[in-house]
Short mmCIF file of C-alpha atoms in Angstrom, two decimals:
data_model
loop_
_atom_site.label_atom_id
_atom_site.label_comp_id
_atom_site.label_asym_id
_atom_site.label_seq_id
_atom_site.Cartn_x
_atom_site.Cartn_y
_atom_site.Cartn_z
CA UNK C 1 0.19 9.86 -12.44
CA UNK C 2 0.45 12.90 -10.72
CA UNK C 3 3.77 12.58 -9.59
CA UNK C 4 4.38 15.78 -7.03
CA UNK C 5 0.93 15.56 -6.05
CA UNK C 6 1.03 12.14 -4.45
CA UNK C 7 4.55 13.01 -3.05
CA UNK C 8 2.74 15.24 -1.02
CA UNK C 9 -0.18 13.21 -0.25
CA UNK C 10 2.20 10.84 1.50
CA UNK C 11 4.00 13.33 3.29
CA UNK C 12 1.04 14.51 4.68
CA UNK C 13 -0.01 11.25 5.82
CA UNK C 14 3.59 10.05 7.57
CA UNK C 15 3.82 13.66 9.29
CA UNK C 16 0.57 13.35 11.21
CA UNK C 17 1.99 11.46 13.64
CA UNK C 18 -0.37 8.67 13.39
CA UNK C 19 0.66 4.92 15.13
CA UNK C 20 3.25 2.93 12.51
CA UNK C 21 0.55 0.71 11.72
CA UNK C 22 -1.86 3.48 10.72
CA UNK C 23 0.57 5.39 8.87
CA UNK C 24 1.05 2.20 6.70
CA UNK C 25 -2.16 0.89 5.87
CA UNK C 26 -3.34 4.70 4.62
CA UNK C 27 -0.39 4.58 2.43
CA UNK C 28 -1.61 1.20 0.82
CA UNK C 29 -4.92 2.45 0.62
CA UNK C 30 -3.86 5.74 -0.79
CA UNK C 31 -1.32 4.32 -3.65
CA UNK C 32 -4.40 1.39 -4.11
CA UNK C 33 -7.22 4.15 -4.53
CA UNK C 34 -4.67 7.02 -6.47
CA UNK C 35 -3.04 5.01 -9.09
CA UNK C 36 -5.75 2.53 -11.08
CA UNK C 37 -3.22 -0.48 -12.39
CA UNK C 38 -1.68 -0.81 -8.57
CA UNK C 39 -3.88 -3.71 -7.63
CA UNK C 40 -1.85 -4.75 -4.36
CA UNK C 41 0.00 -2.89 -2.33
CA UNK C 42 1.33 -4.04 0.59
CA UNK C 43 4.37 -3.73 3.13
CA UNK C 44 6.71 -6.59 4.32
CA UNK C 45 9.42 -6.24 6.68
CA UNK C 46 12.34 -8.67 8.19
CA UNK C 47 11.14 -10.96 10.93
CA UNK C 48 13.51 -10.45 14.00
CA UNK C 49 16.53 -12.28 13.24
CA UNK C 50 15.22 -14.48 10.94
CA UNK C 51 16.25 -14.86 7.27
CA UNK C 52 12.47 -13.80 6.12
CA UNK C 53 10.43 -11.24 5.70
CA UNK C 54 6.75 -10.96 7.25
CA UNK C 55 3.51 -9.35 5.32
CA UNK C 56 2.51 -6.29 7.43
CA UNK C 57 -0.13 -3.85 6.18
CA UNK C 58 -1.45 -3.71 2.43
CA UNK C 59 -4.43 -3.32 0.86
CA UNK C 60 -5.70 -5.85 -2.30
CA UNK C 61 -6.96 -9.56 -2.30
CA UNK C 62 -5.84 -11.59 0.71
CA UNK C 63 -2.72 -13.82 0.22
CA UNK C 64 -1.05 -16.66 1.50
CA UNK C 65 2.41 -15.33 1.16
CA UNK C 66 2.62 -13.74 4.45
CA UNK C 67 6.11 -15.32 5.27
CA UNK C 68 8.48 -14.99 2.28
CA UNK C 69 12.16 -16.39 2.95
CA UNK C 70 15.02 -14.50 1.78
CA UNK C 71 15.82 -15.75 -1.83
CA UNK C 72 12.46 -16.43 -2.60
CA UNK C 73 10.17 -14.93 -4.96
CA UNK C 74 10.91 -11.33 -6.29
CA UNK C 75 10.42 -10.25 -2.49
CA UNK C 76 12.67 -12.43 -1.16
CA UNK C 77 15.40 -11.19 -4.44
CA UNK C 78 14.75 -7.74 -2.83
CA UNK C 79 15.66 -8.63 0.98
CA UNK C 80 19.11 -9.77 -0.47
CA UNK C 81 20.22 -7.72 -3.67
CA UNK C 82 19.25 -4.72 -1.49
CA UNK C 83 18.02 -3.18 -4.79
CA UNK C 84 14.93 -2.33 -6.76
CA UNK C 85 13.21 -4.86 -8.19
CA UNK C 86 10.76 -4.12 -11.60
CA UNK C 87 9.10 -7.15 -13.23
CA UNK C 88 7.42 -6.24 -16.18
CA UNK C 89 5.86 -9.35 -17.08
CA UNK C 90 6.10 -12.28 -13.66
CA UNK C 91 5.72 -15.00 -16.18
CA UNK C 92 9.04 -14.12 -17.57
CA UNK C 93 10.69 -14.92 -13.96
CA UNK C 94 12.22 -18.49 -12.82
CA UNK C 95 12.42 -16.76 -9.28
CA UNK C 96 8.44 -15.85 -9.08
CA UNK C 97 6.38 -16.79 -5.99
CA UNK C 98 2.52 -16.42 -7.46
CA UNK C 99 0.14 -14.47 -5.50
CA UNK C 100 -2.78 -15.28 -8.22
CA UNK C 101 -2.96 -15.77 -11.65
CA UNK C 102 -4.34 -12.19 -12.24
CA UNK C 103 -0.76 -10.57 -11.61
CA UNK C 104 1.25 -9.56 -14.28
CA UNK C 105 3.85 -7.39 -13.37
CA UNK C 106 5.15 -6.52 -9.95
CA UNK C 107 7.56 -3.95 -8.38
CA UNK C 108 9.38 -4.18 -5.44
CA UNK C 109 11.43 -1.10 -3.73
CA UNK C 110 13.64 -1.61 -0.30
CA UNK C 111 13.15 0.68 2.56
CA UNK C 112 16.62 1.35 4.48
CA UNK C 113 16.81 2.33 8.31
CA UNK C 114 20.47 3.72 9.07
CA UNK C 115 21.49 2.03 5.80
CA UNK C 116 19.79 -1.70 6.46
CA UNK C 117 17.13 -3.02 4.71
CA UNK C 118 14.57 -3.59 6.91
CA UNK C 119 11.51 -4.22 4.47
CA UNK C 120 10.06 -2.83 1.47
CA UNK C 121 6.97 -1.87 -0.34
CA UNK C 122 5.50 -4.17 -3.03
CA UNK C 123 2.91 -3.49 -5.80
CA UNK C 124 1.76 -5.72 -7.69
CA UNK C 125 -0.78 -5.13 -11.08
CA UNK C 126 -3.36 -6.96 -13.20
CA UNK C 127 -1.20 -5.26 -16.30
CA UNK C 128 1.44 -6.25 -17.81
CA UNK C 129 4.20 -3.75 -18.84
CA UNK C 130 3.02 -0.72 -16.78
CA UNK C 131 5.78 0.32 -14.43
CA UNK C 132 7.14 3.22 -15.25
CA UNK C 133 10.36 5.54 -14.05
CA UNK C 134 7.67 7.63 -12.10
CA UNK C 135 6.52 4.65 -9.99
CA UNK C 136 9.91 4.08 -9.16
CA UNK C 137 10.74 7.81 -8.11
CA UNK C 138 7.29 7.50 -6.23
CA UNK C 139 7.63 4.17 -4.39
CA UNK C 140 11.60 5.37 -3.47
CA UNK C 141 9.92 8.56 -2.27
CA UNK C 142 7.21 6.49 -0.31
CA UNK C 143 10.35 4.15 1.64
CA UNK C 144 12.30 7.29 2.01
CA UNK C 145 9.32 8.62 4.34
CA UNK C 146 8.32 5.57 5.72
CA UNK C 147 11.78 4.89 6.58
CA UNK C 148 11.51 8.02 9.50
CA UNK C 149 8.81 5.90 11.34
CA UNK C 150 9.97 3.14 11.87
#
């Protein structure tokens, strides 16, 4: 992984001043295409007032999990611990919500708007055992940007 490379790549894409929605899906389809073992990406995001979180843009195999409560599922851990969330291998998790049997690892990263977690970005991969400290610097990097759109 080309870490500094796609750090730019995403800059480039949240500074063209494209629509939120826009912005978002090119960054799923960018982290999809860029880095091989990120098989889903996609964004979720708190629903109004409600103690859940909604599925916005991502890019992968459709799932069902498009409302995830707060608590639930390593998403749902996220929305309340307020902090990172790296499974290396799901089947090792009591708290896992399955998007498909082909996922083996996931990693979830919070994005904060003036210090509230708002949503977050969530990969998941076919791989077990493949997240590194890079795709944590690079998914913080990716909520850090996002986090001035929205």
């Amino acid at each position: 992984m080309e870490l500094e490379l796609l750090k730019s790549k995403i800059d480039s894409l949240v500074d063209k001043n494209n629509s939120k929605e826009f912005t978002l899906q090119a960054i799923c389809d960018l982290l999809e295409n860029e880095i091989p073992y990120y098989d889903w990406v996609g964004f979720y995001f708190k629903n109004g007032d409600k103690e859940e979180l909604k599925l916005a843009q991502f890019t992968g195999e459709e799932t069902e999990h498009t409302i995830i409560p707060f608590g639930k599922g390593i998403c749902g851990q996220v929305a309340v611990s307020n902090q990172n969330f790296v499974v290396q291998d799901v089947s090792e998790q009591d708290n896992y919500i399955s998007c498909g049997w082909k996922v083996k690892s996931e990693i979830v990263i919070p994005i904060f708007v003036k210090g509230e977690n708002i949503g977050q970005i969530d990969i998941d991969s076919h791989t077990a055992n493949i997240f590194t400290e890079n795709d944590t610097l690079l998914l913080e990097h990716v909520c850090k940007k996002v986090a001035t759109i929205l």
